[in-house]
C-alpha cells in the first residue's frame, strides 16, 4: 500500500498537466484570443503596429505581459488555496463532492460542444480598469481585473480546475494547481508579445478555427468530468505510482 502523501504527489501530476492544458484552452477561447494584440499593446503603452515593427515596443509589451501574468496568478493562487481549504473542511463528503463537481464539469463541456447553450456563459462581465495602460503597475492591475472580469467566459474551464483543487484538500497543492493554470493562460500572452510578427499568422489561423477549439475544450471538459465523477483520477494516480516507482520519492 502506498503512503498517502506519496499518492497525493503522484495524483497531482496529471492534475497539473490538465491545469496547464486548461489554461492554454482558456487563452484560445473566443472571448480571449481576439483581444490579445490590442490588450498587449494597451498594457505596454504602444500600438499594435509598433509591436509588429519596433523591437523596443515589443520589449515594453513583454514587460507588461510579465506583470499581467503576476496579476492573473495572484487571483488564481488565492482561488486555488481557498478551494483546497474548502475541500479539507468537507473531507468527509469528498466522494459526493467529486461526483457532483464532475457532473457540473460535464455539463459545461456539453455547453461547449453545442449540445445546449447556457446563455450566461456566452457573456463576459468586464471590470473597468480605467486608464491603466503603459506601466508595470497598470499591467498588474489589469491582470487582476482580467482574472475577475472574464470569469463568466473562463468559468467552465476554471471551474474544472477549481474542482480538482478542492479534491486535493491541501492548500499548497491547490495553490500550485491554479498557479499552473495561470501559467497556461498567461505564458501565451508573453509569447505573443515577444514574437508578435511571427505569431500573426498562427493567431489568424486560430481565430478562423475558434469553433473547433471550442469543441476541443468541450471534449476535454467532458473527459475530465467523467474522470472526476467515476474516480478514474484516483485509478490513474495509482497506475502512475506502479508504472513509475521513482514518483515515490515525492512526499
PDB file of C-alpha atoms in Angstrom:
ATOM      1  CA  UNK A   1       0.000   0.000   0.000  1.00  0.00           C
ATOM      2  CA  UNK A   2       1.374   3.419  -0.974  1.00  0.00           C
ATOM      3  CA  UNK A   3       1.679   6.138   1.639  1.00  0.00           C
ATOM      4  CA  UNK A   4      -0.978   8.840   1.433  1.00  0.00           C
ATOM      5  CA  UNK A   5       1.497  11.685   0.791  1.00  0.00           C
ATOM      6  CA  UNK A   6       3.184   9.702  -1.970  1.00  0.00           C
ATOM      7  CA  UNK A   7      -0.175   9.039  -3.575  1.00  0.00           C
ATOM      8  CA  UNK A   8      -1.150  12.704  -3.414  1.00  0.00           C
ATOM      9  CA  UNK A   9       2.128  13.715  -5.041  1.00  0.00           C
ATOM     10  CA  UNK A  10       1.563  11.289  -7.908  1.00  0.00           C
ATOM     11  CA  UNK A  11      -2.081  12.282  -8.299  1.00  0.00           C
ATOM     12  CA  UNK A  12      -1.014  15.916  -8.573  1.00  0.00           C
ATOM     13  CA  UNK A  13       0.995  15.262 -11.743  1.00  0.00           C
ATOM     14  CA  UNK A  14      -1.950  14.506 -14.077  1.00  0.00           C
ATOM     15  CA  UNK A  15      -3.907  17.318 -12.413  1.00  0.00           C
ATOM     16  CA  UNK A  16      -1.092  19.787 -13.179  1.00  0.00           C
ATOM     17  CA  UNK A  17      -0.984  18.648 -16.801  1.00  0.00           C
ATOM     18  CA  UNK A  18      -4.739  19.137 -17.037  1.00  0.00           C
ATOM     19  CA  UNK A  19      -4.450  22.560 -15.367  1.00  0.00           C
ATOM     20  CA  UNK A  20      -1.777  23.781 -17.793  1.00  0.00           C
ATOM     21  CA  UNK A  21      -3.708  22.474 -20.814  1.00  0.00           C
ATOM     22  CA  UNK A  22      -6.861  24.128 -19.483  1.00  0.00           C
ATOM     23  CA  UNK A  23      -5.019  27.452 -19.224  1.00  0.00           C
ATOM     24  CA  UNK A  24      -3.963  27.206 -22.870  1.00  0.00           C
ATOM     25  CA  UNK A  25      -7.531  26.374 -23.922  1.00  0.00           C
ATOM     26  CA  UNK A  26      -8.758  29.378 -21.926  1.00  0.00           C
ATOM     27  CA  UNK A  27      -6.301  31.568 -23.855  1.00  0.00           C
ATOM     28  CA  UNK A  28      -7.665  30.152 -27.116  1.00  0.00           C
ATOM     29  CA  UNK A  29     -11.289  30.772 -26.144  1.00  0.00           C
ATOM     30  CA  UNK A  30     -13.413  33.068 -28.380  1.00  0.00           C
ATOM     31  CA  UNK A  31     -13.560  35.845 -25.781  1.00  0.00           C
ATOM     32  CA  UNK A  32      -9.805  35.937 -25.065  1.00  0.00           C
ATOM     33  CA  UNK A  33      -7.823  35.214 -28.250  1.00  0.00           C
ATOM     34  CA  UNK A  34      -9.275  38.040 -30.395  1.00  0.00           C
ATOM     35  CA  UNK A  35      -8.404  40.732 -27.826  1.00  0.00           C
ATOM     36  CA  UNK A  36      -4.800  39.630 -27.191  1.00  0.00           C
ATOM     37  CA  UNK A  37      -2.897  42.002 -29.561  1.00  0.00           C
ATOM     38  CA  UNK A  38      -4.780  45.203 -28.622  1.00  0.00           C
ATOM     39  CA  UNK A  39      -4.706  44.259 -24.941  1.00  0.00           C
ATOM     40  CA  UNK A  40      -0.933  43.740 -25.036  1.00  0.00           C
ATOM     41  CA  UNK A  41      -0.425  46.979 -26.947  1.00  0.00           C
ATOM     42  CA  UNK A  42      -2.564  48.901 -24.455  1.00  0.00           C
ATOM     43  CA  UNK A  43      -0.743  47.440 -21.451  1.00  0.00           C
ATOM     44  CA  UNK A  44       2.637  48.241 -22.988  1.00  0.00           C
ATOM     45  CA  UNK A  45       1.637  51.786 -23.936  1.00  0.00           C
ATOM     46  CA  UNK A  46       2.318  51.112 -27.624  1.00  0.00           C
ATOM     47  CA  UNK A  47       0.288  50.437 -30.758  1.00  0.00           C
ATOM     48  CA  UNK A  48      -0.272  47.103 -32.489  1.00  0.00           C
ATOM     49  CA  UNK A  49       1.732  48.445 -35.446  1.00  0.00           C
ATOM     50  CA  UNK A  50       4.603  49.325 -33.102  1.00  0.00           C
ATOM     51  CA  UNK A  51       4.582  45.748 -31.785  1.00  0.00           C
ATOM     52  CA  UNK A  52       4.993  44.497 -35.334  1.00  0.00           C
ATOM     53  CA  UNK A  53       7.764  46.844 -36.446  1.00  0.00           C
ATOM     54  CA  UNK A  54       9.620  48.006 -33.324  1.00  0.00           C
ATOM     55  CA  UNK A  55      11.655  45.636 -31.150  1.00  0.00           C
ATOM     56  CA  UNK A  56      11.715  48.152 -28.279  1.00  0.00           C
ATOM     57  CA  UNK A  57       7.912  48.315 -28.371  1.00  0.00           C
ATOM     58  CA  UNK A  58       7.747  44.531 -28.153  1.00  0.00           C
ATOM     59  CA  UNK A  59      10.113  44.709 -25.186  1.00  0.00           C
ATOM     60  CA  UNK A  60       7.700  47.042 -23.387  1.00  0.00           C
ATOM     61  CA  UNK A  61       4.841  44.684 -24.227  1.00  0.00           C
ATOM     62  CA  UNK A  62       6.835  41.739 -22.808  1.00  0.00           C
ATOM     63  CA  UNK A  63       7.407  43.557 -19.513  1.00  0.00           C
ATOM     64  CA  UNK A  64       3.710  44.438 -19.368  1.00  0.00           C
ATOM     65  CA  UNK A  65       2.799  40.805 -20.103  1.00  0.00           C
ATOM     66  CA  UNK A  66       5.006  39.620 -17.214  1.00  0.00           C
ATOM     67  CA  UNK A  67       3.227  41.880 -14.729  1.00  0.00           C
ATOM     68  CA  UNK A  68      -0.125  40.937 -16.271  1.00  0.00           C
ATOM     69  CA  UNK A  69       0.678  37.268 -15.585  1.00  0.00           C
ATOM     70  CA  UNK A  70       1.587  38.181 -11.985  1.00  0.00           C
ATOM     71  CA  UNK A  71      -1.836  39.792 -11.609  1.00  0.00           C
ATOM     72  CA  UNK A  72      -3.562  36.720 -13.023  1.00  0.00           C
ATOM     73  CA  UNK A  73      -1.535  34.443 -10.782  1.00  0.00           C
ATOM     74  CA  UNK A  74      -2.370  36.441  -7.649  1.00  0.00           C
ATOM     75  CA  UNK A  75      -6.097  35.882  -8.136  1.00  0.00           C
ATOM     76  CA  UNK A  76      -5.829  32.251  -9.195  1.00  0.00           C
ATOM     77  CA  UNK A  77      -3.435  31.324  -6.366  1.00  0.00           C
ATOM     78  CA  UNK A  78      -5.931  32.719  -3.857  1.00  0.00           C
ATOM     79  CA  UNK A  79      -8.782  30.841  -5.549  1.00  0.00           C
ATOM     80  CA  UNK A  80      -6.779  27.608  -5.534  1.00  0.00           C
ATOM     81  CA  UNK A  81      -5.856  27.904  -1.865  1.00  0.00           C
ATOM     82  CA  UNK A  82      -9.465  28.723  -0.967  1.00  0.00           C
ATOM     83  CA  UNK A  83     -10.869  25.795  -2.940  1.00  0.00           C
ATOM     84  CA  UNK A  84      -8.404  23.399  -1.314  1.00  0.00           C
ATOM     85  CA  UNK A  85      -9.195  24.727   2.163  1.00  0.00           C
ATOM     86  CA  UNK A  86     -12.883  24.130   1.440  1.00  0.00           C
ATOM     87  CA  UNK A  87     -12.063  20.595   0.316  1.00  0.00           C
ATOM     88  CA  UNK A  88     -10.224  19.930   3.570  1.00  0.00           C
ATOM     89  CA  UNK A  89     -13.187  21.255   5.593  1.00  0.00           C
ATOM     90  CA  UNK A  90     -15.602  18.981   3.725  1.00  0.00           C
ATOM     91  CA  UNK A  91     -13.256  15.997   3.681  1.00  0.00           C
ATOM     92  CA  UNK A  92     -15.969  13.648   4.907  1.00  0.00           C
ATOM     93  CA  UNK A  93     -18.088  14.440   1.845  1.00  0.00           C
ATOM     94  CA  UNK A  94     -15.214  14.235  -0.608  1.00  0.00           C
ATOM     95  CA  UNK A  95     -16.686  11.404  -2.688  1.00  0.00           C
ATOM     96  CA  UNK A  96     -20.004  13.200  -3.144  1.00  0.00           C
ATOM     97  CA  UNK A  97     -18.232  16.473  -3.909  1.00  0.00           C
ATOM     98  CA  UNK A  98     -16.124  14.815  -6.583  1.00  0.00           C
ATOM     99  CA  UNK A  99     -19.145  13.213  -8.221  1.00  0.00           C
ATOM    100  CA  UNK A 100     -21.126  16.464  -8.104  1.00  0.00           C
ATOM    101  CA  UNK A 101     -18.214  18.529  -9.401  1.00  0.00           C
ATOM    102  CA  UNK A 102     -17.619  16.004 -12.179  1.00  0.00           C
ATOM    103  CA  UNK A 103     -21.240  16.252 -13.295  1.00  0.00           C
ATOM    104  CA  UNK A 104     -21.068  20.053 -13.309  1.00  0.00           C
ATOM    105  CA  UNK A 105     -17.882  19.976 -15.393  1.00  0.00           C
ATOM    106  CA  UNK A 106     -19.517  17.543 -17.835  1.00  0.00           C
ATOM    107  CA  UNK A 107     -22.424  19.973 -18.104  1.00  0.00           C
ATOM    108  CA  UNK A 108     -20.067  22.815 -19.012  1.00  0.00           C
ATOM    109  CA  UNK A 109     -18.377  20.556 -21.561  1.00  0.00           C
ATOM    110  CA  UNK A 110     -21.695  19.798 -23.246  1.00  0.00           C
ATOM    111  CA  UNK A 111     -22.276  23.554 -23.474  1.00  0.00           C
ATOM    112  CA  UNK A 112     -19.006  23.973 -25.373  1.00  0.00           C
ATOM    113  CA  UNK A 113     -19.830  21.002 -27.593  1.00  0.00           C
ATOM    114  CA  UNK A 114     -23.088  22.710 -28.584  1.00  0.00           C
ATOM    115  CA  UNK A 115     -25.428  20.087 -27.124  1.00  0.00           C
ATOM    116  CA  UNK A 116     -27.174  23.060 -25.486  1.00  0.00           C
ATOM    117  CA  UNK A 117     -26.227  26.659 -24.702  1.00  0.00           C
ATOM    118  CA  UNK A 118     -26.056  28.297 -21.279  1.00  0.00           C
ATOM    119  CA  UNK A 119     -26.640  31.957 -22.067  1.00  0.00           C
ATOM    120  CA  UNK A 120     -24.798  33.326 -19.034  1.00  0.00           C
ATOM    121  CA  UNK A 121     -21.618  31.607 -20.281  1.00  0.00           C
ATOM    122  CA  UNK A 122     -21.805  33.442 -23.599  1.00  0.00           C
ATOM    123  CA  UNK A 123     -21.430  36.803 -21.856  1.00  0.00           C
ATOM    124  CA  UNK A 124     -18.425  38.367 -20.221  1.00  0.00           C
ATOM    125  CA  UNK A 125     -18.511  40.745 -17.278  1.00  0.00           C
ATOM    126  CA  UNK A 126     -15.563  43.080 -17.587  1.00  0.00           C
ATOM    127  CA  UNK A 127     -14.131  45.112 -14.760  1.00  0.00           C
ATOM    128  CA  UNK A 128     -13.434  48.717 -15.774  1.00  0.00           C
ATOM    129  CA  UNK A 129      -9.704  49.069 -15.244  1.00  0.00           C
ATOM    130  CA  UNK A 130      -9.656  52.744 -16.158  1.00  0.00           C
ATOM    131  CA  UNK A 131      -6.548  54.269 -17.730  1.00  0.00           C
ATOM    132  CA  UNK A 132      -4.028  51.665 -16.604  1.00  0.00           C
ATOM    133  CA  UNK A 133      -2.015  51.193 -19.786  1.00  0.00           C
ATOM    134  CA  UNK A 134       1.690  51.791 -20.237  1.00  0.00           C
ATOM    135  CA  UNK A 135       3.003  50.905 -16.766  1.00  0.00           C
ATOM    136  CA  UNK A 136       4.028  47.781 -14.867  1.00  0.00           C
ATOM    137  CA  UNK A 137       1.582  48.555 -12.064  1.00  0.00           C
ATOM    138  CA  UNK A 138      -1.176  49.115 -14.608  1.00  0.00           C
ATOM    139  CA  UNK A 139      -0.439  45.762 -16.263  1.00  0.00           C
ATOM    140  CA  UNK A 140      -0.536  44.038 -12.866  1.00  0.00           C
ATOM    141  CA  UNK A 141      -3.869  45.705 -12.075  1.00  0.00           C
ATOM    142  CA  UNK A 142      -5.214  44.673 -15.484  1.00  0.00           C
ATOM    143  CA  UNK A 143      -4.173  41.082 -14.720  1.00  0.00           C
ATOM    144  CA  UNK A 144      -6.250  41.237 -11.537  1.00  0.00           C
ATOM    145  CA  UNK A 145      -9.160  42.777 -13.429  1.00  0.00           C
ATOM    146  CA  UNK A 146      -8.895  40.216 -16.222  1.00  0.00           C
ATOM    147  CA  UNK A 147      -8.995  37.288 -13.783  1.00  0.00           C
ATOM    148  CA  UNK A 148     -12.147  38.664 -12.163  1.00  0.00           C
ATOM    149  CA  UNK A 149     -13.805  40.307 -15.150  1.00  0.00           C
ATOM    150  CA  UNK A 150     -13.583  37.436 -17.604  1.00  0.00           C
ATOM    151  CA  UNK A 151     -14.767  34.826 -15.079  1.00  0.00           C
ATOM    152  CA  UNK A 152     -18.077  34.137 -16.910  1.00  0.00           C
ATOM    153  CA  UNK A 153     -16.075  33.432 -20.057  1.00  0.00           C
ATOM    154  CA  UNK A 154     -13.347  31.403 -18.341  1.00  0.00           C
ATOM    155  CA  UNK A 155     -15.792  29.893 -15.847  1.00  0.00           C
ATOM    156  CA  UNK A 156     -16.406  26.442 -17.346  1.00  0.00           C
ATOM    157  CA  UNK A 157     -12.719  25.555 -17.665  1.00  0.00           C
ATOM    158  CA  UNK A 158     -11.745  27.359 -14.471  1.00  0.00           C
ATOM    159  CA  UNK A 159     -14.466  25.520 -12.538  1.00  0.00           C
ATOM    160  CA  UNK A 160     -12.977  22.194 -13.623  1.00  0.00           C
ATOM    161  CA  UNK A 161      -9.571  23.179 -12.259  1.00  0.00           C
ATOM    162  CA  UNK A 162     -11.076  24.557  -9.043  1.00  0.00           C
ATOM    163  CA  UNK A 163     -12.927  21.264  -8.603  1.00  0.00           C
ATOM    164  CA  UNK A 164      -9.640  19.383  -8.954  1.00  0.00           C
ATOM    165  CA  UNK A 165      -8.060  21.755  -6.423  1.00  0.00           C
ATOM    166  CA  UNK A 166     -10.932  21.149  -4.000  1.00  0.00           C
ATOM    167  CA  UNK A 167     -10.311  17.418  -4.325  1.00  0.00           C
ATOM    168  CA  UNK A 168      -6.717  17.731  -3.130  1.00  0.00           C
ATOM    169  CA  UNK A 169      -7.759  19.026   0.302  1.00  0.00           C
ATOM    170  CA  UNK A 170      -4.282  20.586   0.511  1.00  0.00           C
ATOM    171  CA  UNK A 171      -3.947  24.373   0.394  1.00  0.00           C
ATOM    172  CA  UNK A 172      -0.421  24.278  -1.033  1.00  0.00           C
ATOM    173  CA  UNK A 173      -1.252  21.776  -3.786  1.00  0.00           C
ATOM    174  CA  UNK A 174      -4.425  23.672  -4.686  1.00  0.00           C
ATOM    175  CA  UNK A 175      -2.497  26.936  -4.999  1.00  0.00           C
ATOM    176  CA  UNK A 176       0.137  25.226  -7.167  1.00  0.00           C
ATOM    177  CA  UNK A 177      -2.574  23.788  -9.407  1.00  0.00           C
ATOM    178  CA  UNK A 178      -4.181  27.190 -10.010  1.00  0.00           C
ATOM    179  CA  UNK A 179      -0.736  28.728 -10.442  1.00  0.00           C
ATOM    180  CA  UNK A 180      -0.068  26.254 -13.253  1.00  0.00           C
ATOM    181  CA  UNK A 181      -3.454  27.128 -14.763  1.00  0.00           C
ATOM    182  CA  UNK A 182      -2.432  30.817 -14.647  1.00  0.00           C
ATOM    183  CA  UNK A 183       0.813  29.893 -16.439  1.00  0.00           C
ATOM    184  CA  UNK A 184      -1.101  28.087 -19.174  1.00  0.00           C
ATOM    185  CA  UNK A 185      -3.302  31.148 -19.654  1.00  0.00           C
ATOM    186  CA  UNK A 186      -0.607  33.795 -19.191  1.00  0.00           C
ATOM    187  CA  UNK A 187       2.504  32.434 -20.921  1.00  0.00           C
ATOM    188  CA  UNK A 188       0.862  32.596 -24.395  1.00  0.00           C
ATOM    189  CA  UNK A 189       0.359  36.339 -23.772  1.00  0.00           C
ATOM    190  CA  UNK A 190       4.093  36.567 -23.144  1.00  0.00           C
ATOM    191  CA  UNK A 191       4.954  34.617 -26.302  1.00  0.00           C
ATOM    192  CA  UNK A 192       2.677  36.761 -28.455  1.00  0.00           C
ATOM    193  CA  UNK A 193       4.271  39.922 -27.020  1.00  0.00           C
ATOM    194  CA  UNK A 194       7.807  38.652 -27.642  1.00  0.00           C
ATOM    195  CA  UNK A 195       7.241  37.173 -31.108  1.00  0.00           C
ATOM    196  CA  UNK A 196       4.300  39.188 -32.414  1.00  0.00           C
ATOM    197  CA  UNK A 197       5.356  39.328 -36.113  1.00  0.00           C
ATOM    198  CA  UNK A 198       5.898  35.554 -36.197  1.00  0.00           C
ATOM    199  CA  UNK A 199       2.686  34.865 -34.248  1.00  0.00           C
ATOM    200  CA  UNK A 200       0.353  36.839 -36.524  1.00  0.00           C
ATOM    201  CA  UNK A 201      -0.229  34.009 -38.988  1.00  0.00           C
ATOM    202  CA  UNK A 202      -0.861  31.206 -36.443  1.00  0.00           C
ATOM    203  CA  UNK A 203      -3.136  33.536 -34.462  1.00  0.00           C
ATOM    204  CA  UNK A 204      -5.115  34.331 -37.610  1.00  0.00           C
ATOM    205  CA  UNK A 205      -5.487  30.579 -38.229  1.00  0.00           C
ATOM    206  CA  UNK A 206      -6.666  30.037 -34.663  1.00  0.00           C
ATOM    207  CA  UNK A 207      -9.224  32.843 -34.966  1.00  0.00           C
ATOM    208  CA  UNK A 208     -10.632  31.197 -38.088  1.00  0.00           C
ATOM    209  CA  UNK A 209     -10.943  27.917 -36.205  1.00  0.00           C
ATOM    210  CA  UNK A 210     -12.327  29.133 -32.880  1.00  0.00           C
ATOM    211  CA  UNK A 211     -15.319  26.851 -33.281  1.00  0.00           C
ATOM    212  CA  UNK A 212     -13.060  23.788 -33.499  1.00  0.00           C
ATOM    213  CA  UNK A 213     -11.074  24.998 -30.475  1.00  0.00           C
ATOM    214  CA  UNK A 214     -14.305  25.420 -28.525  1.00  0.00           C
ATOM    215  CA  UNK A 215     -15.276  21.833 -29.369  1.00  0.00           C
ATOM    216  CA  UNK A 216     -11.866  20.595 -28.200  1.00  0.00           C
ATOM    217  CA  UNK A 217     -12.393  22.486 -24.939  1.00  0.00           C
ATOM    218  CA  UNK A 218     -15.799  20.864 -24.545  1.00  0.00           C
ATOM    219  CA  UNK A 219     -14.431  17.382 -25.184  1.00  0.00           C
ATOM    220  CA  UNK A 220     -11.652  17.962 -22.635  1.00  0.00           C
ATOM    221  CA  UNK A 221     -14.145  19.116 -20.013  1.00  0.00           C
ATOM    222  CA  UNK A 222     -16.375  16.084 -20.579  1.00  0.00           C
ATOM    223  CA  UNK A 223     -13.384  13.735 -20.213  1.00  0.00           C
ATOM    224  CA  UNK A 224     -12.145  15.482 -17.063  1.00  0.00           C
ATOM    225  CA  UNK A 225     -15.673  15.482 -15.631  1.00  0.00           C
ATOM    226  CA  UNK A 226     -16.054  11.761 -16.304  1.00  0.00           C
ATOM    227  CA  UNK A 227     -12.670  11.057 -14.701  1.00  0.00           C
ATOM    228  CA  UNK A 228     -13.692  13.038 -11.627  1.00  0.00           C
ATOM    229  CA  UNK A 229     -17.170  11.539 -11.292  1.00  0.00           C
ATOM    230  CA  UNK A 230     -16.070   7.932 -11.802  1.00  0.00           C
ATOM    231  CA  UNK A 231     -12.915   8.056  -9.680  1.00  0.00           C
ATOM    232  CA  UNK A 232     -10.665   7.396 -12.675  1.00  0.00           C
ATOM    233  CA  UNK A 233      -8.312  10.144 -11.482  1.00  0.00           C
ATOM    234  CA  UNK A 234      -7.549   8.035  -8.415  1.00  0.00           C
ATOM    235  CA  UNK A 235      -7.052   4.894 -10.510  1.00  0.00           C
ATOM    236  CA  UNK A 236      -4.720   6.766 -12.860  1.00  0.00           C
ATOM    237  CA  UNK A 237      -2.700   8.127  -9.940  1.00  0.00           C
ATOM    238  CA  UNK A 238      -2.132   4.604  -8.583  1.00  0.00           C
ATOM    239  CA  UNK A 239      -1.176   3.441 -12.064  1.00  0.00           C
ATOM    240  CA  UNK A 240       1.428   6.221 -12.221  1.00  0.00           C
ATOM    241  CA  UNK A 241       2.946   5.014  -8.959  1.00  0.00           C
ATOM    242  CA  UNK A 242       3.124   1.438 -10.193  1.00  0.00           C
ATOM    243  CA  UNK A 243       4.443   2.335 -13.644  1.00  0.00           C
ATOM    244  CA  UNK A 244       6.944   4.950 -12.407  1.00  0.00           C
ATOM    245  CA  UNK A 245       8.181   3.987  -8.906  1.00  0.00           C
ATOM    246  CA  UNK A 246      10.515   6.989  -8.940  1.00  0.00           C
ATOM    247  CA  UNK A 247       7.444   9.107  -8.110  1.00  0.00           C
ATOM    248  CA  UNK A 248       7.525   7.598  -4.618  1.00  0.00           C
ATOM    249  CA  UNK A 249      10.449   9.905  -3.789  1.00  0.00           C
ATOM    250  CA  UNK A 250       7.924  12.778  -3.603  1.00  0.00           C
ATOM    251  CA  UNK A 251       6.106  13.473  -0.377  1.00  0.00           C
TER     252      UNK A 251
END
